[in-house]
Tab-separated table of C-alpha atoms in Angstrom:
chain	number	residue	atom	x	y	z
A	54	MET	CA	-21.190	-41.640	3.214
A	55	GLU	CA	-24.670	-43.087	3.800
A	56	ARG	CA	-26.980	-43.674	0.881
A	57	LEU	CA	-30.347	-41.998	0.749
A	58	PRO	CA	-33.376	-44.113	1.746
A	59	GLY	CA	-34.463	-46.558	-0.953
A	60	GLY	CA	-31.082	-46.519	-2.674
A	61	ARG	CA	-32.163	-43.732	-4.985
A	62	ARG	CA	-29.618	-41.404	-6.515
A	63	PRO	CA	-29.247	-37.983	-4.888
A	64	ARG	CA	-29.493	-34.785	-6.857
A	65	LEU	CA	-27.231	-31.897	-5.861
A	66	VAL	CA	-28.924	-28.556	-5.456
A	67	SER	CA	-25.776	-26.430	-5.601
A	68	SER	CA	-21.999	-26.695	-5.373
A	69	LEU	CA	-20.023	-23.772	-3.976
A	70	GLY	CA	-18.173	-21.720	-6.552
A	71	LEU	CA	-20.707	-22.930	-9.133
A	72	GLY	CA	-23.643	-21.773	-7.110
A	73	GLN	CA	-26.046	-20.646	-9.815
A	74	ARG	CA	-26.885	-24.045	-11.320
A	75	CYS	CA	-28.271	-27.457	-10.396
A	76	TRP	CA	-26.130	-30.562	-10.888
A	77	GLU	CA	-27.054	-34.186	-11.438
A	78	VAL	CA	-25.104	-36.204	-8.888
A	79	THR	CA	-24.581	-39.964	-8.537
A	80	LEU	CA	-22.986	-41.851	-5.678
A	81	ASP	CA	-20.005	-43.915	-6.854
A	82	GLU	CA	-19.949	-46.649	-4.206
A	83	GLU	CA	-16.774	-48.273	-5.510
A	84	ARG	CA	-14.748	-45.063	-5.254
A	85	GLY	CA	-16.674	-43.698	-2.300
A	86	ARG	CA	-17.212	-40.400	-4.071
A	87	LEU	CA	-19.972	-38.430	-5.679
A	88	SER	CA	-19.736	-37.875	-9.410
A	89	TRP	CA	-21.603	-34.964	-10.877
A	90	ARG	CA	-22.610	-33.972	-14.381
A	91	LEU	CA	-22.889	-30.424	-15.627
A	92	PRO	CA	-26.173	-29.174	-17.107
A	93	PRO	CA	-26.820	-29.542	-20.845
A	94	ARG	CA	-25.022	-26.256	-21.513
A	95	ARG	CA	-21.767	-28.144	-20.884
A	96	ALA	CA	-22.954	-31.700	-21.152
A	97	GLY	CA	-20.505	-34.562	-21.233
A	98	GLU	CA	-18.175	-33.276	-18.510
A	99	ASN	CA	-17.837	-35.506	-15.445
A	100	CYS	CA	-16.135	-34.304	-12.270
A	101	PHE	CA	-15.960	-35.101	-8.575
A	102	VAL	CA	-16.967	-32.948	-5.655
A	103	PRO	CA	-16.183	-33.471	-1.934
A	104	THR	CA	-19.243	-34.066	0.216
A	105	SER	CA	-18.282	-31.014	2.286
A	106	GLU	CA	-19.161	-28.899	-0.761
A	107	ILE	CA	-22.755	-30.077	-0.826
A	108	ILE	CA	-25.362	-27.714	0.541
A	109	ALA	CA	-28.286	-30.127	0.434
A	110	VAL	CA	-29.762	-32.976	-1.606
A	111	GLU	CA	-33.194	-34.325	-2.351
A	112	GLU	CA	-34.497	-37.683	-3.505
A	113	THR	CA	-35.541	-38.081	-7.125
A	114	GLU	CA	-36.330	-40.990	-9.365
A	115	HIS	CA	-33.402	-42.040	-11.533
A	116	ASN	CA	-35.078	-41.534	-14.919
A	117	LYS	CA	-37.403	-38.759	-13.898
A	118	LYS	CA	-37.300	-35.842	-16.319
A	119	GLN	CA	-36.221	-32.583	-14.673
A	120	ARG	CA	-37.772	-29.283	-15.607
A	121	ASN	CA	-35.986	-25.941	-15.617
A	122	ILE	CA	-32.632	-27.659	-15.259
A	123	GLY	CA	-29.868	-25.125	-14.797
A	124	LYS	CA	-32.039	-22.850	-12.659
A	125	TRP	CA	-32.358	-22.571	-8.910
A	126	GLN	CA	-35.166	-24.879	-7.807
A	127	LYS	CA	-37.022	-25.284	-4.559
A	128	MET	CA	-36.640	-28.701	-2.905
A	129	GLU	CA	-39.617	-30.522	-1.450
A	130	LYS	CA	-37.705	-32.684	1.068
A	131	PRO	CA	-34.137	-31.406	1.460
A	132	TYR	CA	-31.392	-33.276	3.302
A	133	ALA	CA	-28.720	-31.022	4.788
A	134	PHE	CA	-25.240	-32.455	4.259
A	135	THR	CA	-22.762	-29.796	5.363
A	136	GLU	CA	-21.627	-30.491	8.919
A	137	SER	CA	-19.236	-27.528	9.118
A	138	ARG	CA	-22.006	-25.012	8.545
A	139	PRO	CA	-22.635	-22.371	11.233
A	140	LYS	CA	-25.604	-23.065	13.487
A	141	GLN	CA	-26.500	-19.515	14.556
A	142	LEU	CA	-25.680	-16.173	12.959
A	143	LEU	CA	-26.065	-12.523	13.897
A	144	VAL	CA	-27.192	-10.581	10.811
A	145	TYR	CA	-26.943	-6.803	10.345
A	146	ILE	CA	-28.825	-5.260	7.419
A	147	ASN	CA	-28.247	-1.722	6.201
A	148	PRO	CA	-31.464	-0.735	4.375
A	149	TYR	CA	-30.150	2.675	3.282
A	150	GLY	CA	-26.643	2.196	1.874
A	151	GLY	CA	-25.529	1.472	-1.672
A	152	LYS	CA	-28.338	0.061	-3.777
A	153	ARG	CA	-30.881	0.541	-0.935
A	154	GLN	CA	-31.980	-3.028	-1.500
A	155	GLY	CA	-30.217	-4.804	1.348
A	156	LYS	CA	-33.415	-5.894	3.085
A	157	ARG	CA	-34.981	-7.191	-0.111
A	158	ILE	CA	-31.820	-9.040	-1.173
A	159	TYR	CA	-31.564	-10.740	2.198
A	160	GLU	CA	-35.223	-11.728	2.436
A	161	GLN	CA	-35.547	-13.001	-1.135
A	162	LYS	CA	-32.145	-14.541	-1.869
A	163	VAL	CA	-30.341	-15.268	1.391
A	164	ALA	CA	-32.856	-16.046	4.136
A	165	PRO	CA	-34.387	-19.008	2.211
A	166	LEU	CA	-30.933	-20.575	1.867
A	167	PHE	CA	-30.163	-20.157	5.570
A	168	SER	CA	-33.517	-21.747	6.374
A	169	LEU	CA	-32.786	-24.621	4.000
A	170	ALA	CA	-29.470	-25.237	5.767
A	171	SER	CA	-31.167	-25.098	9.213
A	172	ILE	CA	-29.215	-22.009	10.279
A	173	SER	CA	-30.811	-19.849	12.972
A	174	THR	CA	-30.466	-16.083	12.606
A	175	ASP	CA	-30.967	-13.002	14.737
A	176	VAL	CA	-31.572	-10.091	12.372
A	177	VAL	CA	-30.886	-6.447	13.237
A	178	ILE	CA	-31.971	-3.674	10.841
A	179	THR	CA	-29.561	-0.797	11.398
A	180	GLU	CA	-31.178	2.595	11.954
A	181	HIS	CA	-28.191	4.937	12.071
A	182	ALA	CA	-24.435	5.104	11.575
A	183	ASN	CA	-22.421	2.830	13.909
A	184	HIS	CA	-25.584	1.008	15.006
A	185	ALA	CA	-23.998	-2.381	14.273
A	186	LYS	CA	-20.667	-1.369	15.804
A	187	ASP	CA	-22.256	-0.242	19.066
A	188	ASN	CA	-24.512	-3.291	19.194
A	189	LEU	CA	-21.537	-5.672	18.919
A	190	PHE	CA	-20.181	-4.257	22.185
A	191	GLU	CA	-23.420	-5.171	23.960
A	192	VAL	CA	-24.595	-8.556	22.651
A	193	ASN	CA	-23.450	-11.947	23.907
A	194	ILE	CA	-21.144	-12.561	20.979
A	195	ASN	CA	-20.144	-16.046	22.152
A	196	LYS	CA	-23.549	-17.516	21.273
A	197	TYR	CA	-22.971	-16.896	17.555
A	198	ASP	CA	-20.877	-18.810	15.030
A	199	GLY	CA	-20.498	-15.743	12.857
A	200	VAL	CA	-21.656	-12.222	12.030
A	201	VAL	CA	-23.183	-11.398	8.651
A	202	CYS	CA	-23.386	-7.892	7.211
A	203	VAL	CA	-25.796	-7.086	4.392
A	204	GLY	CA	-24.718	-3.897	2.663
A	205	GLY	CA	-21.650	-2.289	1.120
A	206	ASP	CA	-18.048	-1.780	2.174
A	207	GLY	CA	-19.101	0.790	4.780
A	208	MET	CA	-21.364	-1.748	6.477
A	209	PHE	CA	-18.564	-4.295	6.526
A	210	SER	CA	-16.165	-1.745	8.018
A	211	GLU	CA	-18.660	-0.954	10.768
A	212	VAL	CA	-19.080	-4.629	11.694
A	213	MET	CA	-15.326	-5.212	11.503
A	214	HIS	CA	-14.568	-2.312	13.862
A	215	GLY	CA	-17.191	-3.533	16.307
A	216	LEU	CA	-15.934	-7.102	16.279
A	217	ILE	CA	-12.218	-6.277	16.541
A	218	GLY	CA	-12.881	-3.606	19.149
A	219	ARG	CA	-15.002	-5.990	21.207
A	220	MET	CA	-12.283	-8.649	21.056
A	221	GLN	CA	-9.572	-6.229	22.218
A	222	LYS	CA	-11.775	-4.858	24.992
A	223	ASP	CA	-12.547	-8.338	26.329
A	224	SER	CA	-8.825	-9.191	26.196
A	225	GLY	CA	-7.678	-5.990	27.908
A	226	ILE	CA	-5.735	-4.715	24.877
A	227	ASP	CA	-5.223	-0.960	24.513
A	228	GLN	CA	-6.032	-0.111	20.886
A	229	ASN	CA	-4.361	3.286	21.266
A	230	ASN	CA	-0.984	1.586	21.604
A	231	PRO	CA	0.318	1.239	18.007
A	232	LYS	CA	2.752	-1.517	19.068
A	233	ALA	CA	0.206	-3.627	20.953
A	234	PRO	CA	-0.180	-7.212	19.644
A	235	LEU	CA	-3.879	-7.391	18.797
A	236	VAL	CA	-5.933	-10.505	19.594
A	237	GLN	CA	-7.172	-12.411	16.553
A	238	CYS	CA	-10.941	-12.565	15.979
A	239	ASN	CA	-12.139	-16.161	15.820
A	240	ILE	CA	-15.691	-15.180	14.903
A	241	ARG	CA	-16.005	-15.009	11.133
A	242	ILE	CA	-17.710	-12.246	9.159
A	243	GLY	CA	-19.925	-12.989	6.172
A	244	ILE	CA	-20.518	-10.366	3.496
A	245	ILE	CA	-23.772	-10.275	1.543
A	246	PRO	CA	-23.039	-7.612	-1.106
A	247	ALA	CA	-25.669	-4.897	-1.469
A	248	GLY	CA	-23.551	-1.768	-1.898
A	249	SER	CA	-22.360	0.532	-4.674
A	250	THR	CA	-18.985	-1.128	-5.365
A	251	ASP	CA	-18.657	-4.074	-2.923
A	252	CYS	CA	-14.894	-3.968	-3.381
A	253	ILE	CA	-14.099	-6.173	-0.374
A	254	CYS	CA	-16.494	-8.911	-1.447
A	255	TYR	CA	-15.263	-8.757	-5.040
A	256	SER	CA	-11.603	-8.978	-3.956
A	257	THR	CA	-12.152	-11.936	-1.611
A	258	VAL	CA	-14.701	-13.973	-3.569
A	259	GLY	CA	-14.230	-12.840	-7.172
A	260	ILE	CA	-17.833	-11.800	-7.728
A	261	SER	CA	-20.412	-9.575	-6.054
A	262	ASP	CA	-23.291	-12.033	-5.896
A	263	PRO	CA	-25.436	-12.499	-2.760
A	264	VAL	CA	-26.245	-16.157	-3.464
A	265	THR	CA	-22.601	-17.144	-3.913
A	266	SER	CA	-21.687	-15.311	-0.693
A	267	ALA	CA	-24.560	-17.018	1.152
A	268	LEU	CA	-23.279	-20.421	0.018
A	269	HIS	CA	-19.814	-19.618	1.356
A	270	ILE	CA	-21.415	-18.907	4.722
A	271	ILE	CA	-23.520	-22.078	4.672
A	272	VAL	CA	-20.573	-24.308	3.817
A	273	GLY	CA	-18.593	-22.661	6.614
A	274	ASP	CA	-15.597	-21.522	4.572
A	275	CYS	CA	-12.830	-19.590	6.283
A	276	GLN	CA	-10.539	-16.996	4.684
A	277	PRO	CA	-8.059	-15.142	6.952
A	278	LEU	CA	-7.625	-11.440	6.267
A	279	ASP	CA	-4.904	-8.955	7.148
A	280	VAL	CA	-5.973	-5.748	8.897
A	281	SER	CA	-4.023	-2.483	9.076
A	282	ALA	CA	-4.292	-0.387	12.237
A	283	VAL	CA	-4.002	3.385	11.705
A	284	HIS	CA	-2.755	5.646	14.513
A	285	HIS	CA	-1.930	9.315	15.012
A	286	ASN	CA	0.161	10.429	17.989
A	287	ASN	CA	-0.528	7.200	19.924
A	288	THR	CA	-4.247	7.534	19.285
A	289	PHE	CA	-6.159	4.864	17.387
A	290	LEU	CA	-8.007	6.171	14.328
A	291	LYS	CA	-9.286	3.345	12.120
A	292	TYR	CA	-8.791	-0.182	10.851
A	293	SER	CA	-8.351	-0.767	7.135
A	294	VAL	CA	-8.587	-3.912	5.023
A	295	SER	CA	-8.655	-2.488	1.502
A	296	LEU	CA	-7.465	1.049	0.623
A	297	LEU	CA	-5.602	3.756	2.482
A	298	GLY	CA	-5.310	6.560	-0.043
A	299	TYR	CA	-3.752	10.016	0.313
A	300	GLY	CA	-3.844	12.617	-2.430
A	301	PHE	CA	-5.965	11.662	-5.426
A	302	TYR	CA	-8.283	9.125	-3.759
A	303	GLY	CA	-8.476	11.148	-0.554
A	304	ASP	CA	-9.480	14.274	-2.461
A	305	ILE	CA	-12.139	12.353	-4.402
A	306	LEU	CA	-13.706	11.072	-1.208
A	307	LYS	CA	-13.681	14.424	0.545
A	308	ASP	CA	-15.285	16.178	-2.402
A	309	SER	CA	-17.860	13.413	-2.949
A	310	GLU	CA	-18.991	13.584	0.678
A	311	LYS	CA	-20.342	17.058	-0.047
A	312	LYS	CA	-22.440	15.680	-2.901
A	313	ARG	CA	-24.137	12.658	-1.375
A	314	TRP	CA	-27.412	13.893	-2.839
A	315	MET	CA	-26.072	12.905	-6.267
A	316	GLY	CA	-25.966	9.214	-5.366
A	317	PRO	CA	-23.218	6.872	-6.671
A	318	ILE	CA	-22.577	9.120	-9.672
A	319	ARG	CA	-20.921	11.585	-7.287
A	320	TYR	CA	-17.752	9.469	-7.374
A	321	ASP	CA	-17.433	9.916	-11.142
A	322	TYR	CA	-18.067	13.639	-10.881
A	323	SER	CA	-15.593	14.140	-8.026
A	324	GLY	CA	-13.032	11.909	-9.738
A	325	PHE	CA	-13.138	13.989	-12.914
A	326	LYS	CA	-12.964	17.213	-10.924
A	327	THR	CA	-10.015	15.955	-8.855
A	328	PHE	CA	-8.165	14.796	-11.963
A	329	LEU	CA	-8.478	18.247	-13.523
A	330	SER	CA	-7.217	19.953	-10.347
A	331	HIS	CA	-4.041	17.801	-10.477
A	332	HIS	CA	-2.924	18.602	-6.935
A	333	TYR	CA	0.313	17.199	-5.593
A	334	TYR	CA	1.415	16.997	-1.960
A	335	GLU	CA	4.848	17.134	-0.380
A	336	GLY	CA	5.801	14.865	2.468
A	337	THR	CA	7.995	12.114	3.867
A	338	ILE	CA	7.101	8.453	3.971
A	339	SER	CA	9.136	5.882	5.902
A	340	PHE	CA	8.439	2.154	5.827
A	341	GLN	CA	9.674	-1.259	6.863
A	342	PRO	CA	9.940	-3.719	3.962
A	343	ALA	CA	8.049	-6.994	4.456
A	344	LYS	CA	10.981	-9.381	4.263
A	345	HIS	CA	8.964	-12.300	5.623
A	346	THR	CA	6.751	-12.640	2.557
A	347	LEU	CA	7.784	-14.595	-0.522
A	348	GLY	CA	5.863	-12.517	-3.031
A	349	SER	CA	6.452	-9.177	-4.702
A	350	PRO	CA	4.017	-6.505	-5.933
A	351	ARG	CA	5.533	-6.861	-9.424
A	352	ASP	CA	5.178	-10.634	-9.758
A	353	LYS	CA	2.347	-12.487	-11.476
A	354	ASP	CA	1.364	-14.655	-8.504
A	355	SER	CA	-2.154	-13.494	-7.741
A	356	CYS	CA	-3.751	-14.486	-4.441
A	357	ARG	CA	-6.042	-17.453	-5.032
A	358	THR	CA	-7.812	-20.118	-2.995
A	359	GLY	CA	-5.310	-21.935	-0.764
A	360	CYS	CA	-2.630	-19.334	-1.546
A	361	TYR	CA	0.837	-20.756	-0.872
A	362	ILE	CA	2.382	-17.340	-0.221
A	363	CYS	CA	-0.186	-16.480	2.458
A	364	LYS	CA	0.294	-19.825	4.214
A	365	LYS	CA	4.084	-19.580	4.100
A	366	SER	CA	4.081	-15.972	5.313
A	367	GLU	CA	1.853	-16.933	8.243
A	368	GLN	CA	4.269	-19.707	9.227
A	369	GLN	CA	7.271	-17.389	9.065
A	370	LEU	CA	5.562	-14.682	11.117
A	371	THR	CA	4.487	-17.280	13.703
A	372	GLU	CA	8.076	-18.487	14.017
A	373	GLN	CA	9.342	-14.908	14.385
A	374	HIS	CA	6.807	-14.162	17.131
A	375	LYS	CA	7.767	-17.328	19.015
A	376	GLU	CA	11.400	-16.292	18.951
A	377	ARG	CA	10.652	-12.767	20.148
A	378	GLY	CA	7.745	-13.557	22.444
A	379	LEU	CA	4.433	-11.714	22.238
A	380	LYS	CA	6.063	-8.299	22.233
A	381	HIS	CA	6.529	-6.698	18.837
A	382	GLU	CA	10.099	-5.670	18.081
A	383	GLU	CA	9.132	-3.179	15.424
A	384	ASP	CA	12.384	-1.239	15.700
A	385	GLU	CA	14.224	-4.253	14.330
A	386	GLY	CA	15.129	-4.145	10.689
A	387	GLU	CA	15.769	-1.264	8.369
A	388	TRP	CA	13.459	1.647	7.689
A	389	LYS	CA	13.519	3.268	4.273
A	390	VAL	CA	12.744	6.963	3.961
A	391	ILE	CA	11.435	8.706	0.839
A	392	LYS	CA	10.753	12.424	0.482
A	393	GLY	CA	9.037	13.979	-2.490
A	394	LYS	CA	6.000	15.439	-4.172
A	395	PHE	CA	3.201	12.916	-4.642
A	396	LEU	CA	-0.029	12.904	-6.612
A	397	ALA	CA	-1.162	9.811	-4.745
A	398	ILE	CA	-0.001	7.558	-1.919
A	399	ASN	CA	-1.924	4.294	-1.729
A	400	ALA	CA	-1.548	1.367	0.666
A	401	VAL	CA	-3.652	-1.737	-0.037
A	402	ASN	CA	-4.091	-5.001	1.878
A	403	MET	CA	-5.808	-6.641	-1.088
A	404	SER	CA	-6.017	-6.102	-4.826
A	405	CYS	CA	-8.992	-3.714	-4.430
A	406	ALA	CA	-10.501	-5.181	-7.586
A	407	CYS	CA	-14.007	-4.226	-8.672
A	408	PRO	CA	-16.032	-4.525	-11.875
A	409	ARG	CA	-14.585	-1.250	-13.168
A	410	SER	CA	-11.038	-2.302	-12.309
A	411	PRO	CA	-10.851	-6.113	-12.668
A	412	LYS	CA	-7.207	-6.288	-11.579
A	413	GLY	CA	-7.456	-3.610	-8.894
A	414	LEU	CA	-4.859	-1.171	-7.609
A	415	SER	CA	-2.312	-3.916	-6.936
A	416	PRO	CA	-3.081	-7.174	-8.791
A	417	ALA	CA	-0.523	-9.254	-6.864
A	418	ALA	CA	-1.543	-8.082	-3.363
A	419	HIS	CA	-2.312	-10.944	-0.964
A	420	LEU	CA	-5.175	-11.247	1.489
A	421	ALA	CA	-3.324	-12.832	4.392
A	422	ASP	CA	0.459	-12.528	4.063
A	423	GLY	CA	0.923	-9.928	6.811
A	424	SER	CA	1.870	-7.100	4.456
A	425	ALA	CA	0.471	-4.201	2.448
A	426	ASP	CA	1.456	-2.909	-0.972
A	427	LEU	CA	2.582	0.728	-0.739
A	428	ILE	CA	2.142	2.563	-4.062
A	429	LEU	CA	3.792	5.976	-4.523
A	430	VAL	CA	2.753	8.062	-7.525
A	431	ARG	CA	5.130	11.001	-7.829
A	432	LYS	CA	4.377	14.354	-9.391
A	433	CYS	CA	4.044	14.005	-13.166
A	434	SER	CA	2.175	15.559	-16.060
A	435	ARG	CA	-1.592	15.320	-16.212
A	436	PHE	CA	-1.312	13.180	-19.352
A	437	ASP	CA	1.053	10.688	-17.661
A	438	PHE	CA	-1.240	10.469	-14.651
A	439	LEU	CA	-4.151	9.738	-16.976
A	440	ARG	CA	-2.115	6.921	-18.561
A	441	TYR	CA	-1.552	5.495	-15.083
A	442	LEU	CA	-5.269	5.644	-14.215
A	443	VAL	CA	-6.255	3.972	-17.497
A	444	ARG	CA	-3.960	1.049	-16.652
A	445	HIS	CA	-6.333	0.173	-13.809
A	446	THR	CA	-9.029	-0.715	-16.322
A	447	ASN	CA	-6.974	-3.043	-18.530
A	448	HIS	CA	-4.421	-5.827	-18.135
A	449	ASP	CA	-1.236	-3.781	-18.704
A	450	ASP	CA	1.384	-3.419	-15.968
A	451	GLN	CA	0.209	-0.369	-14.022
A	452	PHE	CA	3.537	-0.054	-12.204
A	453	ASP	CA	5.569	0.249	-15.410
A	454	PHE	CA	6.070	4.012	-15.151
A	455	SER	CA	9.129	5.982	-14.080
A	456	PHE	CA	6.997	8.050	-11.668
A	457	VAL	CA	5.392	5.044	-9.916
A	458	ASP	CA	7.096	3.026	-7.159
A	459	VAL	CA	5.601	0.076	-5.274
A	460	TYR	CA	6.868	-1.672	-2.137
A	461	ARG	CA	5.593	-4.538	-0.005
A	462	VAL	CA	5.674	-3.319	3.606
A	463	LYS	CA	4.642	-4.418	7.094
A	464	SER	CA	4.409	-0.892	8.506
A	465	PHE	CA	4.836	2.703	7.375
A	466	GLN	CA	4.556	6.304	8.548
A	467	PHE	CA	3.704	9.458	6.647
A	468	THR	CA	4.199	13.109	7.538
A	469	SER	CA	3.232	15.982	5.244
A	470	LYS	CA	5.708	18.780	4.607
A	471	LEU	CA	3.387	21.223	6.312
A	472	SER	CA	3.468	19.111	9.490
A	473	GLU	CA	7.248	18.850	9.296
A	474	ASP	CA	7.723	22.605	8.932
A	475	ASN	CA	4.889	23.578	11.246
A	476	GLU	CA	6.377	24.143	14.678
A	477	SER	CA	3.668	26.662	15.566
A	478	SER	CA	5.579	29.496	13.902
A	479	VAL	CA	3.673	32.522	12.713
A	480	THR	CA	4.646	31.843	9.121
A	481	ASP	CA	3.388	28.284	9.224
A	482	ILE	CA	0.124	29.301	10.834
A	483	GLY	CA	-0.348	31.762	8.012
A	484	LYS	CA	0.361	29.057	5.452
A	485	LYS	CA	-2.132	26.765	7.136
A	486	HIS	CA	-4.926	29.303	7.050
A	487	PHE	CA	-4.044	30.370	3.513
A	488	GLY	CA	-4.089	26.718	2.423
A	489	HIS	CA	-7.555	26.356	3.931
A	490	PHE	CA	-8.659	29.482	2.070
A	491	CYS	CA	-7.366	27.998	-1.207
A	492	ARG	CA	-9.251	24.776	-0.568
A	493	ASP	CA	-12.478	26.698	-0.182
A	494	HIS	CA	-11.726	28.849	-3.265
A	495	PRO	CA	-10.310	26.580	-5.990
A	496	ALA	CA	-9.964	29.487	-8.433
A	497	CYS	CA	-6.701	30.239	-6.650
A	498	CYS	CA	-3.671	28.731	-8.412
A	499	CYS	CA	-1.866	27.812	-5.183
A	500	ASN	CA	-1.350	24.160	-4.398
A	501	ILE	CA	-3.186	22.759	-1.368
A	502	ALA	CA	-0.824	21.971	1.513
A	503	ASN	CA	-2.541	18.860	2.875
A	504	SER	CA	-4.767	16.156	1.490
A	505	THR	CA	-7.111	13.757	3.293
A	506	TRP	CA	-6.657	10.045	3.915
A	507	ASN	CA	-9.279	7.780	2.403
A	508	CYS	CA	-9.571	4.831	4.799
A	509	ASP	CA	-11.848	2.201	3.255
A	510	GLY	CA	-14.230	4.889	2.090
A	511	GLU	CA	-14.088	7.083	5.207
A	512	THR	CA	-12.052	10.242	5.687
A	513	LEU	CA	-9.361	10.695	8.327
A	514	ASP	CA	-8.743	14.184	9.658
A	515	SER	CA	-5.054	13.621	10.418
A	516	SER	CA	-2.603	13.695	7.519
A	517	ALA	CA	0.286	12.385	9.664
A	518	ILE	CA	-0.386	8.715	10.406
A	519	GLU	CA	1.344	5.521	11.509
A	520	VAL	CA	0.160	2.239	9.951
A	521	ARG	CA	0.897	-1.327	11.050
A	522	VAL	CA	-0.311	-4.509	9.324
A	523	HIS	CA	-1.651	-7.243	11.613
A	524	CYS	CA	-1.391	-10.620	9.942
A	525	GLN	CA	-4.684	-12.542	9.661
A	526	LEU	CA	-6.358	-10.523	12.427
A	527	MET	CA	-9.817	-11.513	11.265
A	528	LYS	CA	-11.580	-14.210	9.229
A	529	LEU	CA	-14.257	-14.182	6.547
A	530	PHE	CA	-16.817	-16.721	5.402
A	531	ALA	CA	-14.955	-17.050	2.095
A	532	ARG	CA	-12.165	-19.039	0.460
A	533	GLY	CA	-10.443	-16.515	-1.759
A	534	ILE	CA	-10.814	-16.228	-5.507
A	535	GLU	CA	-11.015	-19.516	-7.353
A	536	GLU	CA	-9.178	-20.051	-10.628
A	537	ASN	CA	-12.331	-20.597	-12.673
A	538	CYS	CA	-13.985	-17.549	-11.153
A	539	LYS	CA	-14.111	-15.506	-14.381
A	540	ASP	CA	-16.171	-18.040	-16.281
A	541	GLU	CA	-18.541	-18.581	-13.389
A	542	ALA	CA	-18.855	-14.854	-12.737
A	543	ALA	CA	-19.931	-14.257	-16.320
A	544	TYR	CA	-22.514	-17.027	-16.032
A	545	SER	CA	-23.734	-15.753	-12.668
A	546	GLN	CA	-24.367	-12.252	-13.987
A	547	SER	CA	-26.294	-13.567	-16.974
A	548	SER	CA	-28.499	-15.828	-14.857
A	549	ASP	CA	-29.047	-13.642	-11.819
A	550	GLU	CA	-32.621	-12.841	-12.836
A	551	GLN	CA	-33.467	-16.571	-12.860
A	552	LEU	CA	-32.708	-17.094	-9.196
A	553	LEU	CA	-35.565	-18.020	-6.893
């Protein structure tokens, strides 16, 4: 690495994963590495950082006293170091969703960093639903090194659908074919969190902080991500990367959509109301176990940066596809079938962690192992179901109940009992209409026949669905959750007001 002019010692502005502080850095010429010292809060610790981690440096005098050390500081003459950084980005900002501060967060916290790293941006302020999705089908996507979405999980889902859909369209892939091998997206997506929960960002980075996410983009990190394709009767419905929930979480979403005027608090209100209703749903779920993955939903191996299980699973799936060719042989292998009455059916591609649920719905779920964790919560007492929900907020084993089963799967299908019995008979039609009447008049004691699927925060009209996990279909500007994330997250939250 070249020394700075005059032989003066460089000072690191920020190191990824520790992005809220400044670090004193010295070039160790004998070892050919940079040594860095933590601020006075943790003085005395010496570590090493790869040059690829450095965002930028500036020249300072060796013995010059630094003011406001530990805070983000503006550099007078920055030197950009990171060669793997993207050169041009397409940025979509949702000014209305979540905290309604997406534009302000981008302009005050993110745009200055992109400018510092000499990254060009084309910014689009979305004006209506699916604006970003539709725009991605029209722009020259090849001129960009990545797409950045500023908003919540809904904004990310919109960009993801546009990018995946554009890739399949350009490759001549029919998305309505549930067995079609989808083309991987090489263009990465960056998430600048500005939503209500920011579950996807939290589960892939470990913290919902716009500056940390911006640094991941600047450094050019890459985190593969599994995507589940949802179909109904050979018709494509949605893509999912976090939660597919039927029953409890589907009912919460459907009820909360009627109360958008309440703001984010509507989720708490609808959740309490849904818990009291205690509806269960009958149906049949069939699935293919994910035998290619080394992990298990019940183990303690959480998905972390450089996850061995994800890498090994990718290798095994690649070998399987080479042996079979490009065509999916999904009929190979056993299918397990389970019938019953369920309070909730959840399928997650990631832990679905958030500040309210630090471990998420499935703590050992992996981001890129080509599988989903299928969680079946059978009919039980209201008190037992409450015990299960409380487990999401602490560190106890949330699957340690007789009425909860969890499986790691690569595909599954679900059909409600009403759909199974409904062959257009007069009796079934009567049941269907009566069930609709009960839904509109909850004073009735009858149980509702069908629930709604919650697909990453959006409702699906069809209760009978077919789901297939596509291994590492897309990539994020991220690197997974780092081991020291908890300590840094606590520091980041306490010092967020000091930024810029």
